[in-house]
Amino acid sequence: MGAGTSPADPAPAGRAAADEPREPGERDGRDGSTGPGPVVDAEDAKDAKGADDAPDTGKDGAAADGRPRRSRRFPRFTRDTARPEGGGRAASGDAPAPARQWPLLTVLCAAGLGLLVVVLDPFDQAFRVGTILIGGALIAGAVLRWVVPSVGMLAVRSRFTDLVTYGLMGTLIVLLALVAQPAPWLDVPILEDAVRFTIR
């Protein structure tokens, strides 16, 4: 009986259970803990606590209860990446694979045709025409990336990055094809002066 209580007051159930003496092996019904036990050394308690706090992990690094192990370290292997903006299928899932990737196939076929013209050289100025086809294919890829909402595998990074990359590369290739010697189709005096200055 504690201080300030009278025998007439009903004791709370938890306090009454706590005040009653227990046998050494009897368990407490509230938290499942045993009564007073042997005194544990401080180092043994620390070792036991560290062992209890460390989650059991399997071979895949997941905890024994099924939860993934939380770590702030980057994973060694990337299992999946986010799809780039506009990287969905260009056609429905029921369509065959070539139809779902028609933007990429269009750019690849045009660039392949340009390479074929350059390699076979079937007519005069074939090198220039084939190179213009390759640059035009990249410019067409930039236009498709801008206009078509989902372009499939033609989407590599963000829409802006793809537009700049495809457009800039295609424009440079076309300009180089137009100013190629001999008999360039486009005369740029600044380039001629730069070449003369470099050679001298």
PDB file of C-alpha atoms in Angstrom:
ATOM      1  CA  MET A   1       0.000   0.000   0.000  1.00  0.00           C
ATOM      2  CA  GLY A   2       1.466   3.340  -1.025  1.00  0.00           C
ATOM      3  CA  ALA A   3       1.514   6.643   0.822  1.00  0.00           C
ATOM      4  CA  GLY A   4      -1.666   8.684   0.762  1.00  0.00           C
ATOM      5  CA  THR A   5      -4.005   5.748   0.138  1.00  0.00           C
ATOM      6  CA  SER A   6      -6.588   4.339   2.458  1.00  0.00           C
ATOM      7  CA  PRO A   7      -7.778   0.761   2.739  1.00  0.00           C
ATOM      8  CA  ALA A   8     -11.231   1.894   1.546  1.00  0.00           C
ATOM      9  CA  ASP A   9      -9.966   3.186  -1.830  1.00  0.00           C
ATOM     10  CA  PRO A  10     -10.015   0.590  -4.545  1.00  0.00           C
ATOM     11  CA  ALA A  11      -6.521   0.029  -5.890  1.00  0.00           C
ATOM     12  CA  PRO A  12      -6.042   0.284  -9.663  1.00  0.00           C
ATOM     13  CA  ALA A  13      -5.709  -3.050 -11.381  1.00  0.00           C
ATOM     14  CA  GLY A  14      -2.244  -2.320 -12.723  1.00  0.00           C
ATOM     15  CA  ARG A  15      -0.920  -1.130  -9.371  1.00  0.00           C
ATOM     16  CA  ALA A  16      -2.424  -4.053  -7.502  1.00  0.00           C
ATOM     17  CA  ALA A  17      -0.764  -6.465  -9.876  1.00  0.00           C
ATOM     18  CA  ALA A  18       2.521  -4.602  -9.542  1.00  0.00           C
ATOM     19  CA  ASP A  19       2.377  -4.552  -5.710  1.00  0.00           C
ATOM     20  CA  GLU A  20       1.719  -8.268  -5.367  1.00  0.00           C
ATOM     21  CA  PRO A  21       4.803 -10.402  -4.910  1.00  0.00           C
ATOM     22  CA  ARG A  22       5.671 -12.711  -7.798  1.00  0.00           C
ATOM     23  CA  GLU A  23       7.392 -16.009  -8.020  1.00  0.00           C
ATOM     24  CA  PRO A  24      10.851 -15.872  -9.675  1.00  0.00           C
ATOM     25  CA  GLY A  25       9.705 -17.704 -12.843  1.00  0.00           C
ATOM     26  CA  GLU A  26       6.276 -16.042 -13.137  1.00  0.00           C
ATOM     27  CA  ARG A  27       5.642 -13.838 -16.179  1.00  0.00           C
ATOM     28  CA  ASP A  28       3.909 -10.501 -16.097  1.00  0.00           C
ATOM     29  CA  GLY A  29       0.716 -10.569 -18.124  1.00  0.00           C
ATOM     30  CA  ARG A  30       1.038  -6.989 -19.273  1.00  0.00           C
ATOM     31  CA  ASP A  31       4.308  -6.983 -21.172  1.00  0.00           C
ATOM     32  CA  GLY A  32       5.420 -10.584 -20.994  1.00  0.00           C
ATOM     33  CA  SER A  33       8.500  -9.734 -18.942  1.00  0.00           C
ATOM     34  CA  THR A  34       9.675 -11.849 -16.084  1.00  0.00           C
ATOM     35  CA  GLY A  35      10.113 -10.700 -12.563  1.00  0.00           C
ATOM     36  CA  PRO A  36      13.380  -9.622 -11.070  1.00  0.00           C
ATOM     37  CA  GLY A  37      16.163 -11.646 -12.621  1.00  0.00           C
ATOM     38  CA  PRO A  38      19.908 -11.900 -12.290  1.00  0.00           C
ATOM     39  CA  VAL A  39      21.983  -8.754 -12.489  1.00  0.00           C
ATOM     40  CA  VAL A  40      23.488  -8.279 -15.969  1.00  0.00           C
ATOM     41  CA  ASP A  41      26.879  -6.731 -16.517  1.00  0.00           C
ATOM     42  CA  ALA A  42      26.855  -3.395 -18.435  1.00  0.00           C
ATOM     43  CA  GLU A  43      29.059  -4.708 -21.284  1.00  0.00           C
ATOM     44  CA  ASP A  44      26.901  -7.816 -21.688  1.00  0.00           C
ATOM     45  CA  ALA A  45      23.812  -5.628 -21.867  1.00  0.00           C
ATOM     46  CA  LYS A  46      25.418  -3.429 -24.541  1.00  0.00           C
ATOM     47  CA  ASP A  47      26.416  -6.469 -26.612  1.00  0.00           C
ATOM     48  CA  ALA A  48      22.933  -7.937 -26.318  1.00  0.00           C
ATOM     49  CA  LYS A  49      21.340  -4.636 -27.265  1.00  0.00           C
ATOM     50  CA  GLY A  50      23.588  -4.246 -30.325  1.00  0.00           C
ATOM     51  CA  ALA A  51      22.743  -7.777 -31.427  1.00  0.00           C
ATOM     52  CA  ASP A  52      19.021  -7.139 -31.005  1.00  0.00           C
ATOM     53  CA  ASP A  53      19.099  -3.803 -32.858  1.00  0.00           C
ATOM     54  CA  ALA A  54      20.926  -5.156 -35.930  1.00  0.00           C
ATOM     55  CA  PRO A  55      18.394  -6.559 -38.402  1.00  0.00           C
ATOM     56  CA  ASP A  56      18.939 -10.053 -39.702  1.00  0.00           C
ATOM     57  CA  THR A  57      19.693  -9.738 -43.372  1.00  0.00           C
ATOM     58  CA  GLY A  58      19.702 -12.402 -46.013  1.00  0.00           C
ATOM     59  CA  LYS A  59      21.842 -12.762 -49.103  1.00  0.00           C
ATOM     60  CA  ASP A  60      19.958 -10.055 -51.003  1.00  0.00           C
ATOM     61  CA  GLY A  61      20.368  -7.462 -48.257  1.00  0.00           C
ATOM     62  CA  ALA A  62      16.705  -7.523 -47.189  1.00  0.00           C
ATOM     63  CA  ALA A  63      15.715  -7.778 -43.565  1.00  0.00           C
ATOM     64  CA  ALA A  64      14.392 -11.089 -42.232  1.00  0.00           C
ATOM     65  CA  ASP A  65      10.860  -9.712 -41.915  1.00  0.00           C
ATOM     66  CA  GLY A  66      10.690  -8.892 -45.639  1.00  0.00           C
ATOM     67  CA  ARG A  67      11.385  -5.167 -45.459  1.00  0.00           C
ATOM     68  CA  PRO A  68      14.210  -3.859 -47.666  1.00  0.00           C
ATOM     69  CA  ARG A  69      17.296  -2.702 -45.850  1.00  0.00           C
ATOM     70  CA  ARG A  70      17.495   1.070 -45.671  1.00  0.00           C
ATOM     71  CA  SER A  71      20.802   2.504 -46.715  1.00  0.00           C
ATOM     72  CA  ARG A  72      21.885   5.959 -47.777  1.00  0.00           C
ATOM     73  CA  ARG A  73      24.609   4.476 -49.956  1.00  0.00           C
ATOM     74  CA  PHE A  74      23.943   4.255 -53.697  1.00  0.00           C
ATOM     75  CA  PRO A  75      23.346   0.710 -54.937  1.00  0.00           C
ATOM     76  CA  ARG A  76      26.161  -1.011 -56.788  1.00  0.00           C
ATOM     77  CA  PHE A  77      23.890  -2.115 -59.636  1.00  0.00           C
ATOM     78  CA  THR A  78      20.993  -0.059 -60.978  1.00  0.00           C
ATOM     79  CA  ARG A  79      18.032  -2.362 -61.477  1.00  0.00           C
ATOM     80  CA  ASP A  80      15.637   0.055 -63.161  1.00  0.00           C
ATOM     81  CA  THR A  81      15.646   3.636 -64.351  1.00  0.00           C
ATOM     82  CA  ALA A  82      12.946   6.189 -64.911  1.00  0.00           C
ATOM     83  CA  ARG A  83      11.542   6.340 -68.432  1.00  0.00           C
ATOM     84  CA  PRO A  84      12.457   9.610 -70.150  1.00  0.00           C
ATOM     85  CA  GLU A  85       9.753  12.165 -70.800  1.00  0.00           C
ATOM     86  CA  GLY A  86       7.757  11.064 -73.869  1.00  0.00           C
ATOM     87  CA  GLY A  87       9.419   7.644 -73.921  1.00  0.00           C
ATOM     88  CA  GLY A  88       6.180   5.670 -74.078  1.00  0.00           C
ATOM     89  CA  ARG A  89       5.067   3.552 -77.022  1.00  0.00           C
ATOM     90  CA  ALA A  90       4.370   5.448 -80.222  1.00  0.00           C
ATOM     91  CA  ALA A  91       1.509   3.009 -80.965  1.00  0.00           C
ATOM     92  CA  SER A  92      -0.760   0.847 -78.827  1.00  0.00           C
ATOM     93  CA  GLY A  93       0.579  -2.228 -77.083  1.00  0.00           C
ATOM     94  CA  ASP A  94      -1.360  -4.513 -79.439  1.00  0.00           C
ATOM     95  CA  ALA A  95       0.539  -3.202 -82.471  1.00  0.00           C
ATOM     96  CA  PRO A  96       3.639  -5.089 -83.648  1.00  0.00           C
ATOM     97  CA  ALA A  97       7.042  -3.967 -82.398  1.00  0.00           C
ATOM     98  CA  PRO A  98       8.030  -2.020 -85.567  1.00  0.00           C
ATOM     99  CA  ALA A  99       4.826   0.011 -85.385  1.00  0.00           C
ATOM    100  CA  ARG A 100       5.410   0.821 -81.736  1.00  0.00           C
ATOM    101  CA  GLN A 101       8.879   2.194 -82.544  1.00  0.00           C
ATOM    102  CA  TRP A 102       8.134   3.917 -85.867  1.00  0.00           C
ATOM    103  CA  PRO A 103       9.816   7.254 -84.932  1.00  0.00           C
ATOM    104  CA  LEU A 104      13.138   5.560 -84.202  1.00  0.00           C
ATOM    105  CA  LEU A 105      12.861   3.327 -87.264  1.00  0.00           C
ATOM    106  CA  THR A 106      12.138   6.353 -89.457  1.00  0.00           C
ATOM    107  CA  VAL A 107      15.298   8.140 -88.292  1.00  0.00           C
ATOM    108  CA  LEU A 108      17.422   4.981 -88.563  1.00  0.00           C
ATOM    109  CA  CYS A 109      16.171   4.139 -92.070  1.00  0.00           C
ATOM    110  CA  ALA A 110      16.826   7.670 -93.342  1.00  0.00           C
ATOM    111  CA  ALA A 111      20.321   7.719 -91.815  1.00  0.00           C
ATOM    112  CA  GLY A 112      21.013   4.228 -93.182  1.00  0.00           C
ATOM    113  CA  LEU A 113      19.903   5.308 -96.665  1.00  0.00           C
ATOM    114  CA  GLY A 114      22.294   8.261 -96.478  1.00  0.00           C
ATOM    115  CA  LEU A 115      25.166   5.986 -95.443  1.00  0.00           C
ATOM    116  CA  LEU A 116      24.340   3.609 -98.281  1.00  0.00           C
ATOM    117  CA  VAL A 117      24.421   6.454-100.806  1.00  0.00           C
ATOM    118  CA  VAL A 118      27.786   7.618 -99.458  1.00  0.00           C
ATOM    119  CA  VAL A 119      29.293   4.122 -99.562  1.00  0.00           C
ATOM    120  CA  LEU A 120      27.984   3.086-102.993  1.00  0.00           C
ATOM    121  CA  ASP A 121      28.610   6.501-104.623  1.00  0.00           C
ATOM    122  CA  PRO A 122      26.201   5.801-107.518  1.00  0.00           C
ATOM    123  CA  PHE A 123      26.230   9.316-108.992  1.00  0.00           C
ATOM    124  CA  ASP A 124      28.100  12.570-108.959  1.00  0.00           C
ATOM    125  CA  GLN A 125      27.874  14.485-105.644  1.00  0.00           C
ATOM    126  CA  ALA A 126      26.639  11.284-103.917  1.00  0.00           C
ATOM    127  CA  PHE A 127      28.831  12.016-100.916  1.00  0.00           C
ATOM    128  CA  ARG A 128      27.166  15.383-100.420  1.00  0.00           C
ATOM    129  CA  VAL A 129      23.625  14.048-100.937  1.00  0.00           C
ATOM    130  CA  GLY A 130      24.176  11.098 -98.579  1.00  0.00           C
ATOM    131  CA  THR A 131      25.610  13.313 -95.870  1.00  0.00           C
ATOM    132  CA  ILE A 132      22.680  15.710 -96.212  1.00  0.00           C
ATOM    133  CA  LEU A 133      20.343  12.705 -95.801  1.00  0.00           C
ATOM    134  CA  ILE A 134      22.093  11.735 -92.562  1.00  0.00           C
ATOM    135  CA  GLY A 135      21.837  15.283 -91.186  1.00  0.00           C
ATOM    136  CA  GLY A 136      18.231  15.521 -92.348  1.00  0.00           C
ATOM    137  CA  ALA A 137      17.437  12.275 -90.494  1.00  0.00           C
ATOM    138  CA  LEU A 138      18.731  13.782 -87.255  1.00  0.00           C
ATOM    139  CA  ILE A 139      16.762  16.988 -87.832  1.00  0.00           C
ATOM    140  CA  ALA A 140      13.668  14.853 -88.493  1.00  0.00           C
ATOM    141  CA  GLY A 141      14.347  13.094 -85.184  1.00  0.00           C
ATOM    142  CA  ALA A 142      14.361  16.465 -83.434  1.00  0.00           C
ATOM    143  CA  VAL A 143      11.069  17.422 -85.087  1.00  0.00           C
ATOM    144  CA  LEU A 144       9.496  14.077 -84.123  1.00  0.00           C
ATOM    145  CA  ARG A 145      10.727  14.485 -80.558  1.00  0.00           C
ATOM    146  CA  TRP A 146       9.073  17.900 -80.410  1.00  0.00           C
ATOM    147  CA  VAL A 147       5.774  17.081 -82.143  1.00  0.00           C
ATOM    148  CA  VAL A 148       4.954  13.486 -81.226  1.00  0.00           C
ATOM    149  CA  PRO A 149       3.975  13.031 -77.548  1.00  0.00           C
ATOM    150  CA  SER A 150       5.388   9.486 -77.241  1.00  0.00           C
ATOM    151  CA  VAL A 151       8.305   8.503 -79.464  1.00  0.00           C
ATOM    152  CA  GLY A 152       9.397   5.235 -77.858  1.00  0.00           C
ATOM    153  CA  MET A 153      13.121   4.538 -77.909  1.00  0.00           C
ATOM    154  CA  LEU A 154      13.864   7.761 -79.759  1.00  0.00           C
ATOM    155  CA  ALA A 155      13.539   9.442 -76.353  1.00  0.00           C
ATOM    156  CA  VAL A 156      16.914   9.166 -74.653  1.00  0.00           C
ATOM    157  CA  ARG A 157      16.913  12.023 -72.149  1.00  0.00           C
ATOM    158  CA  SER A 158      14.562  14.907 -71.467  1.00  0.00           C
ATOM    159  CA  ARG A 159      12.661  16.432 -74.377  1.00  0.00           C
ATOM    160  CA  PHE A 160      14.767  19.615 -74.322  1.00  0.00           C
ATOM    161  CA  THR A 161      18.074  17.718 -74.272  1.00  0.00           C
ATOM    162  CA  ASP A 162      17.012  15.466 -77.146  1.00  0.00           C
ATOM    163  CA  LEU A 163      15.805  18.442 -79.181  1.00  0.00           C
ATOM    164  CA  VAL A 164      19.102  20.283 -78.726  1.00  0.00           C
ATOM    165  CA  THR A 165      21.222  17.188 -79.395  1.00  0.00           C
ATOM    166  CA  TYR A 166      19.385  15.948 -82.497  1.00  0.00           C
ATOM    167  CA  GLY A 167      18.853  19.417 -83.932  1.00  0.00           C
ATOM    168  CA  LEU A 168      22.401  20.671 -83.374  1.00  0.00           C
ATOM    169  CA  MET A 169      24.070  17.516 -84.701  1.00  0.00           C
ATOM    170  CA  GLY A 170      21.809  17.378 -87.751  1.00  0.00           C
ATOM    171  CA  THR A 171      22.306  21.061 -88.558  1.00  0.00           C
ATOM    172  CA  LEU A 172      26.086  20.787 -88.267  1.00  0.00           C
ATOM    173  CA  ILE A 173      26.196  17.722 -90.518  1.00  0.00           C
ATOM    174  CA  VAL A 174      24.055  19.441 -93.172  1.00  0.00           C
ATOM    175  CA  LEU A 175      26.185  22.601 -93.054  1.00  0.00           C
ATOM    176  CA  LEU A 176      29.392  20.595 -93.359  1.00  0.00           C
ATOM    177  CA  ALA A 177      27.938  18.743 -96.352  1.00  0.00           C
ATOM    178  CA  LEU A 178      26.971  22.020 -98.028  1.00  0.00           C
ATOM    179  CA  VAL A 179      30.354  23.687 -97.580  1.00  0.00           C
ATOM    180  CA  ALA A 180      32.443  20.591 -98.424  1.00  0.00           C
ATOM    181  CA  GLN A 181      35.055  21.035-101.130  1.00  0.00           C
ATOM    182  CA  PRO A 182      35.320  20.936-104.106  1.00  0.00           C
ATOM    183  CA  ALA A 183      32.569  23.109-105.547  1.00  0.00           C
ATOM    184  CA  PRO A 184      30.663  23.816-102.341  1.00  0.00           C
ATOM    185  CA  TRP A 185      26.914  24.360-102.570  1.00  0.00           C
ATOM    186  CA  LEU A 186      27.093  27.058 -99.909  1.00  0.00           C
ATOM    187  CA  ASP A 187      29.743  29.761 -99.802  1.00  0.00           C
ATOM    188  CA  VAL A 188      30.534  31.142 -96.371  1.00  0.00           C
ATOM    189  CA  PRO A 189      33.232  33.845 -96.628  1.00  0.00           C
ATOM    190  CA  ILE A 190      34.007  33.665 -92.914  1.00  0.00           C
ATOM    191  CA  LEU A 191      34.920  29.986 -93.255  1.00  0.00           C
ATOM    192  CA  GLU A 192      37.194  30.680 -96.231  1.00  0.00           C
ATOM    193  CA  ASP A 193      39.011  33.407 -94.292  1.00  0.00           C
ATOM    194  CA  ALA A 194      39.336  31.109 -91.271  1.00  0.00           C
ATOM    195  CA  VAL A 195      40.801  28.329 -93.420  1.00  0.00           C
ATOM    196  CA  ARG A 196      43.282  30.703 -95.094  1.00  0.00           C
ATOM    197  CA  PHE A 197      44.330  32.125 -91.756  1.00  0.00           C
ATOM    198  CA  THR A 198      44.779  28.627 -90.293  1.00  0.00           C
ATOM    199  CA  ILE A 199      46.818  27.348 -93.246  1.00  0.00           C
ATOM    200  CA  ARG A 200      49.070  30.402 -93.271  1.00  0.00           C
TER     201      ARG A 200
END
